[in-house]
Short mmCIF file of C-alpha atoms and ligand atoms in Angstrom, two decimals:
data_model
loop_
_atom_site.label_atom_id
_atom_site.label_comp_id
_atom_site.label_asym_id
_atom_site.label_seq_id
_atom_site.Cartn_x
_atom_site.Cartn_y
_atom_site.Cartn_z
CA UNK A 1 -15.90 8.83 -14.91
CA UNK A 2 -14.51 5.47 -16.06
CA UNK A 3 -11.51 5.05 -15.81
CA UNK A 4 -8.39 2.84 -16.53
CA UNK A 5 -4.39 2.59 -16.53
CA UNK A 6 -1.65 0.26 -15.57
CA UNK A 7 1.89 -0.41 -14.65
CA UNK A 8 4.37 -3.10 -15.49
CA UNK A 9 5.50 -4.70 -12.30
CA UNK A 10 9.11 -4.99 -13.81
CA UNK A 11 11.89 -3.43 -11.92
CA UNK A 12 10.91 -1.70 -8.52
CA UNK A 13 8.50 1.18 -8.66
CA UNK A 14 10.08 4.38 -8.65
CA UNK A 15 9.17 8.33 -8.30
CA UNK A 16 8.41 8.92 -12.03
CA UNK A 17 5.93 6.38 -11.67
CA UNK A 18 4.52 7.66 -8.30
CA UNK A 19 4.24 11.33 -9.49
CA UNK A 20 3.52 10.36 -13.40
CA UNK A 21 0.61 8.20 -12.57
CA UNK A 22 0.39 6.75 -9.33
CA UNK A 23 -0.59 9.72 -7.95
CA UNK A 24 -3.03 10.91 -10.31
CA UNK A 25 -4.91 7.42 -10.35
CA UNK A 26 -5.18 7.93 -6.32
CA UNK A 27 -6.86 11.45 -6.55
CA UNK A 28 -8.71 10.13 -9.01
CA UNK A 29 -9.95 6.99 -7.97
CA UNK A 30 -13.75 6.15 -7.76
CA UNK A 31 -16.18 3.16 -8.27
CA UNK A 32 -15.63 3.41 -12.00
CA UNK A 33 -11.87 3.18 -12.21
CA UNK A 34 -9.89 0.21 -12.99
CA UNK A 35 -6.18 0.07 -12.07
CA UNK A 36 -3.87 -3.25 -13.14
CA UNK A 37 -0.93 -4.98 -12.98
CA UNK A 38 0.19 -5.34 -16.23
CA UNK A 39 2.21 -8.66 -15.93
CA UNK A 40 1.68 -9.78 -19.59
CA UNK A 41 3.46 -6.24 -20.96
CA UNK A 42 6.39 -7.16 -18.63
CA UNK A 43 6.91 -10.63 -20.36
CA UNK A 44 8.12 -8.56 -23.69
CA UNK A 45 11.62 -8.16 -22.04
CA UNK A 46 13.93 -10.78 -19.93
CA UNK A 47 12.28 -11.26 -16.41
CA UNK A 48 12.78 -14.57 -14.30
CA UNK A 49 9.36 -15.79 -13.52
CA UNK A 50 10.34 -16.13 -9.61
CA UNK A 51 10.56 -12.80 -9.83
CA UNK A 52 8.33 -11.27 -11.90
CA UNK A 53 5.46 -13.61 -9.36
CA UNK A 54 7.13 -11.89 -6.65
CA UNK A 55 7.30 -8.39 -8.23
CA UNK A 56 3.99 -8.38 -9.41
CA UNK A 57 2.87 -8.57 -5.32
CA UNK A 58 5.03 -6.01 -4.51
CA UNK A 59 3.26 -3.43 -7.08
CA UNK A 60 0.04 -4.86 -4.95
CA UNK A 61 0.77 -3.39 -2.04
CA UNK A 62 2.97 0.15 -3.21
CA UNK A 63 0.02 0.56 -4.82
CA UNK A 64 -2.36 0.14 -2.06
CA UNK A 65 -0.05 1.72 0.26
CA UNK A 66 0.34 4.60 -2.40
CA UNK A 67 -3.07 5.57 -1.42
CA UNK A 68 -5.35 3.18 -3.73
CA UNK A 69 -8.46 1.46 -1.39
CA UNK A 70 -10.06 -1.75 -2.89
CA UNK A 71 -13.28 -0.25 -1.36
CA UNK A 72 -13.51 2.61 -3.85
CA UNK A 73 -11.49 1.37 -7.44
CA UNK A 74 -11.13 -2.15 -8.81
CA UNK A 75 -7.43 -3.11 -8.34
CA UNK A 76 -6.17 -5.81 -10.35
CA UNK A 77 -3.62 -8.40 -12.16
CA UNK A 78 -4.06 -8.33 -15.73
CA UNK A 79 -3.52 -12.10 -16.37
CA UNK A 80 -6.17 -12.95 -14.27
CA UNK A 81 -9.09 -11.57 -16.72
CA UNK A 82 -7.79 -13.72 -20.13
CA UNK A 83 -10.12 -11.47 -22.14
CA UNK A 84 -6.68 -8.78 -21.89
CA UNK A 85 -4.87 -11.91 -24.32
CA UNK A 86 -8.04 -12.21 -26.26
CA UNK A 87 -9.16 -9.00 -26.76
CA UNK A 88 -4.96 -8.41 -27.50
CA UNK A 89 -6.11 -11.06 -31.17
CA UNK A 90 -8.78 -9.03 -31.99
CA UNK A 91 -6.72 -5.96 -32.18
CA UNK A 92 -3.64 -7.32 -33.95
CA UNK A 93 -5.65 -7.83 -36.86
CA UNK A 94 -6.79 -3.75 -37.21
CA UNK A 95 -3.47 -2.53 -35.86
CA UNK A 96 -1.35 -2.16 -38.68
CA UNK A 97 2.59 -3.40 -38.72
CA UNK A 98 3.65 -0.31 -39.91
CA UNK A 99 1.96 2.06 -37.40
CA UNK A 100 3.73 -0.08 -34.66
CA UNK A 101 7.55 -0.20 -36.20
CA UNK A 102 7.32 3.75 -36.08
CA UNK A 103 6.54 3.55 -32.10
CA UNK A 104 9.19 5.47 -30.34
CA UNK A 105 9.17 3.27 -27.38
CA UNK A 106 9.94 -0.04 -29.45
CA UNK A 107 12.52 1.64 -31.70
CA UNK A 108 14.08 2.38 -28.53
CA UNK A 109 14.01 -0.77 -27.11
CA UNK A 110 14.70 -2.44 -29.90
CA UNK A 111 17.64 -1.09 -30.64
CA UNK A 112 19.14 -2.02 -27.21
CA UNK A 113 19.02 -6.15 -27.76
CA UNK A 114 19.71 -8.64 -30.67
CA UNK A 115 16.82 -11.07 -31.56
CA UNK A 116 14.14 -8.64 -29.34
CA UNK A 117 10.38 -10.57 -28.96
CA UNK A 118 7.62 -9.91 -30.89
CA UNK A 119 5.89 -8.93 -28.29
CA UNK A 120 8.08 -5.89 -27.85
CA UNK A 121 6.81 -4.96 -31.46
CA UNK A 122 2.82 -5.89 -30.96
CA UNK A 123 2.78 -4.34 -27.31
CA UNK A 124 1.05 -1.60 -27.90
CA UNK A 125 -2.01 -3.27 -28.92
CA UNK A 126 -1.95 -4.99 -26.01
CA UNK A 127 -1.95 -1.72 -24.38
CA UNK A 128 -4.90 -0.47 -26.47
CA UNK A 129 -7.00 -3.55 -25.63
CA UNK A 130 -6.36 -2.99 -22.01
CA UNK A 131 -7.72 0.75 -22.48
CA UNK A 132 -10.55 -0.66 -24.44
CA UNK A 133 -11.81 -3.74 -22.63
CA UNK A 134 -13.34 -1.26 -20.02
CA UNK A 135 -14.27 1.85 -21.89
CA UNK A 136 -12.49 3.97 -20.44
CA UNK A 137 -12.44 7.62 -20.94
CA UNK A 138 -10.05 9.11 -19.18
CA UNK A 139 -6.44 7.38 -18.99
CA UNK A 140 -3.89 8.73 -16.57
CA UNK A 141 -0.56 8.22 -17.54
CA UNK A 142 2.92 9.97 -17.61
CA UNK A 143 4.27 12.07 -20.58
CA UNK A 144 5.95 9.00 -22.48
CA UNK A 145 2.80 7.04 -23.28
CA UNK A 146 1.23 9.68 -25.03
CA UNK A 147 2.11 8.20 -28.32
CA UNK A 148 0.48 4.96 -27.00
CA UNK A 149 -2.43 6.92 -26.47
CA UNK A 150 -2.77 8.10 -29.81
CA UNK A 151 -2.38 4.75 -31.28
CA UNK A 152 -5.04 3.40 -28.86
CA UNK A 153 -7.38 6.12 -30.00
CA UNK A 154 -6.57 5.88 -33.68
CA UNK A 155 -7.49 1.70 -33.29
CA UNK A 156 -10.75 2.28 -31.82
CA UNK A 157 -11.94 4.70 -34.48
CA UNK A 158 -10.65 2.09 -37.11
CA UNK A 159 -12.63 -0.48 -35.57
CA UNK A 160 -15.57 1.48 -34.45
CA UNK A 161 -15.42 2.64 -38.70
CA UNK A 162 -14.92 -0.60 -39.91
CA UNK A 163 -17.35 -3.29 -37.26
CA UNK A 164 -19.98 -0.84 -35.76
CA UNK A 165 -19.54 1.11 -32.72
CA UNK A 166 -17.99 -0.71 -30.20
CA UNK A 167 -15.30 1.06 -28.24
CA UNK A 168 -14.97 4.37 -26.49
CA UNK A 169 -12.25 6.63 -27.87
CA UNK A 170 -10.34 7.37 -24.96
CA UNK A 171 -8.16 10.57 -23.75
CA UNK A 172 -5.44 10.11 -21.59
CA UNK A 173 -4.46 12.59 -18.90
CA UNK A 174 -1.06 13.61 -17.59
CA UNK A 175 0.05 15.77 -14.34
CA UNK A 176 0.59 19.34 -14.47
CA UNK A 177 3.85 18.69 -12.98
CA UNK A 178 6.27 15.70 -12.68
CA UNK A 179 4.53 13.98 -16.23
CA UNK A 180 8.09 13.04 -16.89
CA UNK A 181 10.50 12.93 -13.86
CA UNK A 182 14.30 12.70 -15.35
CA UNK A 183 16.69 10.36 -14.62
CA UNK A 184 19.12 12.07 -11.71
CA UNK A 185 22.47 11.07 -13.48
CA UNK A 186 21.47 11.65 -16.93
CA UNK A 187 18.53 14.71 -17.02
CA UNK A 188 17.73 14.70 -20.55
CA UNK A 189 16.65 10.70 -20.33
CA UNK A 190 13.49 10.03 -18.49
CA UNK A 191 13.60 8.00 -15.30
CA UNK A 192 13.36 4.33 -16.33
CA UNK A 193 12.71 1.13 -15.08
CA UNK A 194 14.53 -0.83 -17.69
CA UNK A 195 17.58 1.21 -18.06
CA UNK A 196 19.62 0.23 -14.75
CA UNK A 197 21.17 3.76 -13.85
CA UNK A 198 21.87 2.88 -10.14
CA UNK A 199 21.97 6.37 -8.96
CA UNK A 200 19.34 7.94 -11.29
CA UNK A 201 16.51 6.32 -10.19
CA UNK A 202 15.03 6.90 -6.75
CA UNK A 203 13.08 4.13 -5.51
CA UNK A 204 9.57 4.15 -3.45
CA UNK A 205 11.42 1.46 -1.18
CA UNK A 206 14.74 3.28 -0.86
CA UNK A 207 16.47 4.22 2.54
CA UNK A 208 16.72 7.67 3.78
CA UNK A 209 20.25 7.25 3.41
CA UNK A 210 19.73 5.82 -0.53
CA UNK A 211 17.71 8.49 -1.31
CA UNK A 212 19.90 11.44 0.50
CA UNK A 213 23.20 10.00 -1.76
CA UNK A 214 21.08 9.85 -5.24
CA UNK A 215 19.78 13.75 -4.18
CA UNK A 216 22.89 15.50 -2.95
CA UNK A 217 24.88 13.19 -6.38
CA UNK A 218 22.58 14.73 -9.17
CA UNK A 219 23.63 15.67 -12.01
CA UNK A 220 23.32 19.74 -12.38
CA UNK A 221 25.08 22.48 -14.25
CA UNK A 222 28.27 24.62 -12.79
CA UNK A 223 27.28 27.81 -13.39
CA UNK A 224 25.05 27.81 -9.58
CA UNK A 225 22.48 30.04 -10.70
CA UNK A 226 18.85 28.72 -9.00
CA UNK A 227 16.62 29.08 -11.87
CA UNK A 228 13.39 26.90 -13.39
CA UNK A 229 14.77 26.12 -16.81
CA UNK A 230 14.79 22.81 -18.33
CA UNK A 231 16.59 24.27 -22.09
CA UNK A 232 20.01 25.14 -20.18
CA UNK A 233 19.44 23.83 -16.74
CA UNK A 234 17.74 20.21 -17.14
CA UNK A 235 19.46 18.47 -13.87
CA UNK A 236 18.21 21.43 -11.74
CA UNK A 237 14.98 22.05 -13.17
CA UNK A 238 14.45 18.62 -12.96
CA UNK A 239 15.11 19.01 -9.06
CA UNK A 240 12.94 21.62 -8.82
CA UNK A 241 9.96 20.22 -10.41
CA UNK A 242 10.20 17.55 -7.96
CA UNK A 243 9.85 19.88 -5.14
CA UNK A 244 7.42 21.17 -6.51
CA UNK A 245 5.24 18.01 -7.17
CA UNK A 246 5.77 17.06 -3.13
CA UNK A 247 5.44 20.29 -1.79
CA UNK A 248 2.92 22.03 -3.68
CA UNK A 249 4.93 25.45 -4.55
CA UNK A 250 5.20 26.48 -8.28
CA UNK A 251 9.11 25.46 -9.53
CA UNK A 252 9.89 29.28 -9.80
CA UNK A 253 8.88 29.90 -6.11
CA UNK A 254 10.59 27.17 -4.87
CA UNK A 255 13.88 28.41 -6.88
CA UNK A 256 13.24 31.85 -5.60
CA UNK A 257 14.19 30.68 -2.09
CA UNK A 258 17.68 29.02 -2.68
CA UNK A 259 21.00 30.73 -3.95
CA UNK A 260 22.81 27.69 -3.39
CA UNK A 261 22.38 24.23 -5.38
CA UNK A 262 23.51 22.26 -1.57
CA UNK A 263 20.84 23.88 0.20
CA UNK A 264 18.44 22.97 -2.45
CA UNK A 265 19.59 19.13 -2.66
CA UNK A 266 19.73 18.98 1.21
CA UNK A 267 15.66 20.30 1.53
CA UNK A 268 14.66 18.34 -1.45
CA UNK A 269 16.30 15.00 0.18
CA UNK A 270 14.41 15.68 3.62
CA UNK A 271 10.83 16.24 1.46
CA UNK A 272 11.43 13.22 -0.45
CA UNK A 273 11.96 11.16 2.45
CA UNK A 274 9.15 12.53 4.81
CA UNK A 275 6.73 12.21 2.08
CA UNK A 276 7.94 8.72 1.44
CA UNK A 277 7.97 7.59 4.48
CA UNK A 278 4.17 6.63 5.64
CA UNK A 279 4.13 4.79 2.57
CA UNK A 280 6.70 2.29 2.97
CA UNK A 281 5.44 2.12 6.33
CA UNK A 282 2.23 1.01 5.26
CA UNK A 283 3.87 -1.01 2.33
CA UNK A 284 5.74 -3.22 5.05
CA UNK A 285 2.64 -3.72 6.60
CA UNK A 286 0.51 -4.54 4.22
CA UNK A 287 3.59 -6.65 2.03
CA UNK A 288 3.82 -9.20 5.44
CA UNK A 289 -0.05 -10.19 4.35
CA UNK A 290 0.86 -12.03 1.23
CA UNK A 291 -2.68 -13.93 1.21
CA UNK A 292 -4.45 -10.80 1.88
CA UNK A 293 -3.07 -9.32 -1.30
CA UNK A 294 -3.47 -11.77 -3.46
CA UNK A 295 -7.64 -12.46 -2.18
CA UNK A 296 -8.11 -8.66 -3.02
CA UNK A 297 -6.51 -9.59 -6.52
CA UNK A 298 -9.03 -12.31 -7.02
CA UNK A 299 -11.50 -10.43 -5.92
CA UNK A 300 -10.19 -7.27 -8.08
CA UNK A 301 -10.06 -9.92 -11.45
CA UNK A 302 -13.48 -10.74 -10.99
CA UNK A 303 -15.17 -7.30 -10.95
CA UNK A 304 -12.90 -6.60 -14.30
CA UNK A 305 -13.92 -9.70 -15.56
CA UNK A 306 -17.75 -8.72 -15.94
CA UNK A 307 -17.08 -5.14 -17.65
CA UNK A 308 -14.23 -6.55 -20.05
CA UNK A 309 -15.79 -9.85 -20.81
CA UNK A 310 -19.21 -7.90 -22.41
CA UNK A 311 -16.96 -5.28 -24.29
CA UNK A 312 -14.99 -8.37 -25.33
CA UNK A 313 -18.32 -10.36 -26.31
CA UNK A 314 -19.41 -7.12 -28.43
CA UNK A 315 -16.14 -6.54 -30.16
CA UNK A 316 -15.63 -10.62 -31.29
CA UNK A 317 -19.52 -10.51 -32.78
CA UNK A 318 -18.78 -6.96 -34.48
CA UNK A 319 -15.83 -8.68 -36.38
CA UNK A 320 -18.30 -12.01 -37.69
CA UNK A 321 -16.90 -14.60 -34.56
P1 TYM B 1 5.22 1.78 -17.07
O1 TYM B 1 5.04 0.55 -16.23
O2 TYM B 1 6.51 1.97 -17.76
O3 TYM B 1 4.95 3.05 -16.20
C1 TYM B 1 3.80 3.19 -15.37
C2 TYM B 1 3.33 4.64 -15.39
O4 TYM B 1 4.38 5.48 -14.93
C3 TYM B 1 4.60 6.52 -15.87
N1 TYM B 1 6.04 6.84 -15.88
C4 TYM B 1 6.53 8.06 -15.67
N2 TYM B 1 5.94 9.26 -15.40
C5 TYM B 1 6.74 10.32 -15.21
N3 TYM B 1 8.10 10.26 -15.29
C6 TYM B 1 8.74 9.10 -15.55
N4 TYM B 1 10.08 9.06 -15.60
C7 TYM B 1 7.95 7.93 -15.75
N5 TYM B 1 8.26 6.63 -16.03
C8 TYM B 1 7.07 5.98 -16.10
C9 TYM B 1 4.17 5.94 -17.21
O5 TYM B 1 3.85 6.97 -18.12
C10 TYM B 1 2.97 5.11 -16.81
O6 TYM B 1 1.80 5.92 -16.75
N6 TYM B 1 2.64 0.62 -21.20
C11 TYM B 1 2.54 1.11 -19.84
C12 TYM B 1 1.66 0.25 -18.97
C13 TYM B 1 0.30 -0.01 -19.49
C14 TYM B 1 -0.79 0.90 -19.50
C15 TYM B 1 -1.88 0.16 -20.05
C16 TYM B 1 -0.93 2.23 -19.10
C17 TYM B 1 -0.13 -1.18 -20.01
N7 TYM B 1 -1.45 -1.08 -20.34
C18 TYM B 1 -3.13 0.75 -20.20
C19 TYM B 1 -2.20 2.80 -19.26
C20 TYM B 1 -3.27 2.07 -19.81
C21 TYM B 1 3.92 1.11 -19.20
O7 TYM B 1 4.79 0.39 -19.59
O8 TYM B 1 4.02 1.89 -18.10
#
């Protein structure tokens, strides 16, 4: 099954990431699936390059230490293969302004700065070329790029109408549980890297003690009724559905067990932290290797390079270049 999806190494990787996508790309990871960085996406908002270099290194090794192995997937930084920049042209000339404008992510965005980057607008195509570049089939990704999905799929069938059949229309694939983990403060907002919400977001790096505070500090209702429902009870259910993703156990069973919202926070904060913990073990480890991560990248960019360069080659001679 082919296979691609990415992440933006902006801001530190957190659970919704992890149990949105990370997760799923790890289960189902095989000599066909690509995995990237996305470094170019996280130039469309304010980053220091210092750290974005650093960042994107980081996202190496969570990722490997997530569970991804070089041996079996092709791993990744999406600068490194220049067709994602080139193949990004091709697209912004079938993508239309107006289908973009309406995206919900860059309306969002957008309305949170003055003077926002073009980029921020024409991302999505970016996005879609990513997808596109390697034919992939099957995109795992959490609940909130859907509609980037749908664009994606729309822009292939334009193109494939318009040039000849180039690109495979792709479906992406989300979790049963945990496709959109809420922020802990604010459970009607989905956990986000580029809204700081310093006790909302639980980190893959954070200290039992960080991630203890953020649990037993969530937001939840007053009424301390245990019960799975995200209409009146979106803090809790929200708790619950992260059991659930770490432990296995349906939401409702899990709520069956607790009459009390403490007991609840104080077994959710010791799950989260033992399942946490071999990774950012191995993440130290493999983090202290700095040259080791970045050959594997090389090595990663080079293997993309051959699939996306011929998809590239086929979609510029489609269009008359
Ligand atoms: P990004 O970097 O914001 O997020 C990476 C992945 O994590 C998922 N995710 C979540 N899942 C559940 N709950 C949450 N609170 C949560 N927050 C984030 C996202 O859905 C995503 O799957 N545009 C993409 C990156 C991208 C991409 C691609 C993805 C670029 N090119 C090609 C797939 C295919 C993004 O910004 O994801």
């Amino acid at each position: 099954m082919r296979i691609l999806s990415g992440i933006q190494p902006s801001g530190s990787m957190h659970i919704g990431n992890y149990l949105g996508a990370v997760r799923q790309w790890v289960n189902s990871q095989n000599p066909d699936a690509y995995y990237c960085i996305v470094d170019l996406h996280a130039l469309t908002l304010q980053i220091e390059p210092a750290r974005l270099r650093e960042q994107t290194v980081d996202y190496l090794a969570s990722l490997l230490a997530a569970g991804l192995d070089p041996e079996v997937c092709t791993l990744f930084i999406q600068s490194q293969v220049p067709y994602h920049a080139q193949m990004n042209w091709l697209l912004e000339c079938v993508a239309t302004y107006g289908e973009l404008s309406r995206m919900t992510q860059f309306k969002e965005k957008a309305s949170r700065q003055e003077g926002y980057r073009v980029g921020l607008l024409t991302y999505p195509v970016l996005m879609a070329g990513d997808i596109l570049l390697y034919s992939a089939q099957q995109v795992p990704v959490g609940d909130d790029q859907r509609q980037h999905l749908e664009l994606t799929r729309e822009i292939a069938e334009r193109f494939n109408n318009r040039y000849g059949e180039v690109f495979t229309v792709p479906v992406g694939v989300q979790p049963k549980a945990s496709a959109r983990v809420m922020d802990l403060q604010e459970p009607t907002r989905k956990m986000s890297k580029s809204l700081a919400s310093p006790l909302g977001l639980i980190y893959l790096n954070d200290t039992p003690q960080e991630i203890d505070k953020k649990i037993k500090k969530a937001v939840t209702d007053t009424d301390n009724e245990v019960r799975f429902d995200w209409e009146s009870k979106p803090g809790l259910s929200n708790l619950l559905e992260m059991y659930s993703s770490f432990s296995g156990e349906s939401p409702e069973v899990v709520a069956g067990r607790y009459d009390r919202y403490g007991d609840l926070k104080r077994d959710l904060a010791e799950l989260v932290i033992a399942s946490l913990e071999p990774m950012q073990r191995r993440y130290r480890e493999l983090r202290a290797d700095e040259g080791a991560l970045r050959a594997l990248a090389a090595r990663g960019a080079e293997k993309a390079s051959a699939v996306a360069g011929s998809v590239y080659e086929r979609a510029a001679a489609a269009m008359g270049l």
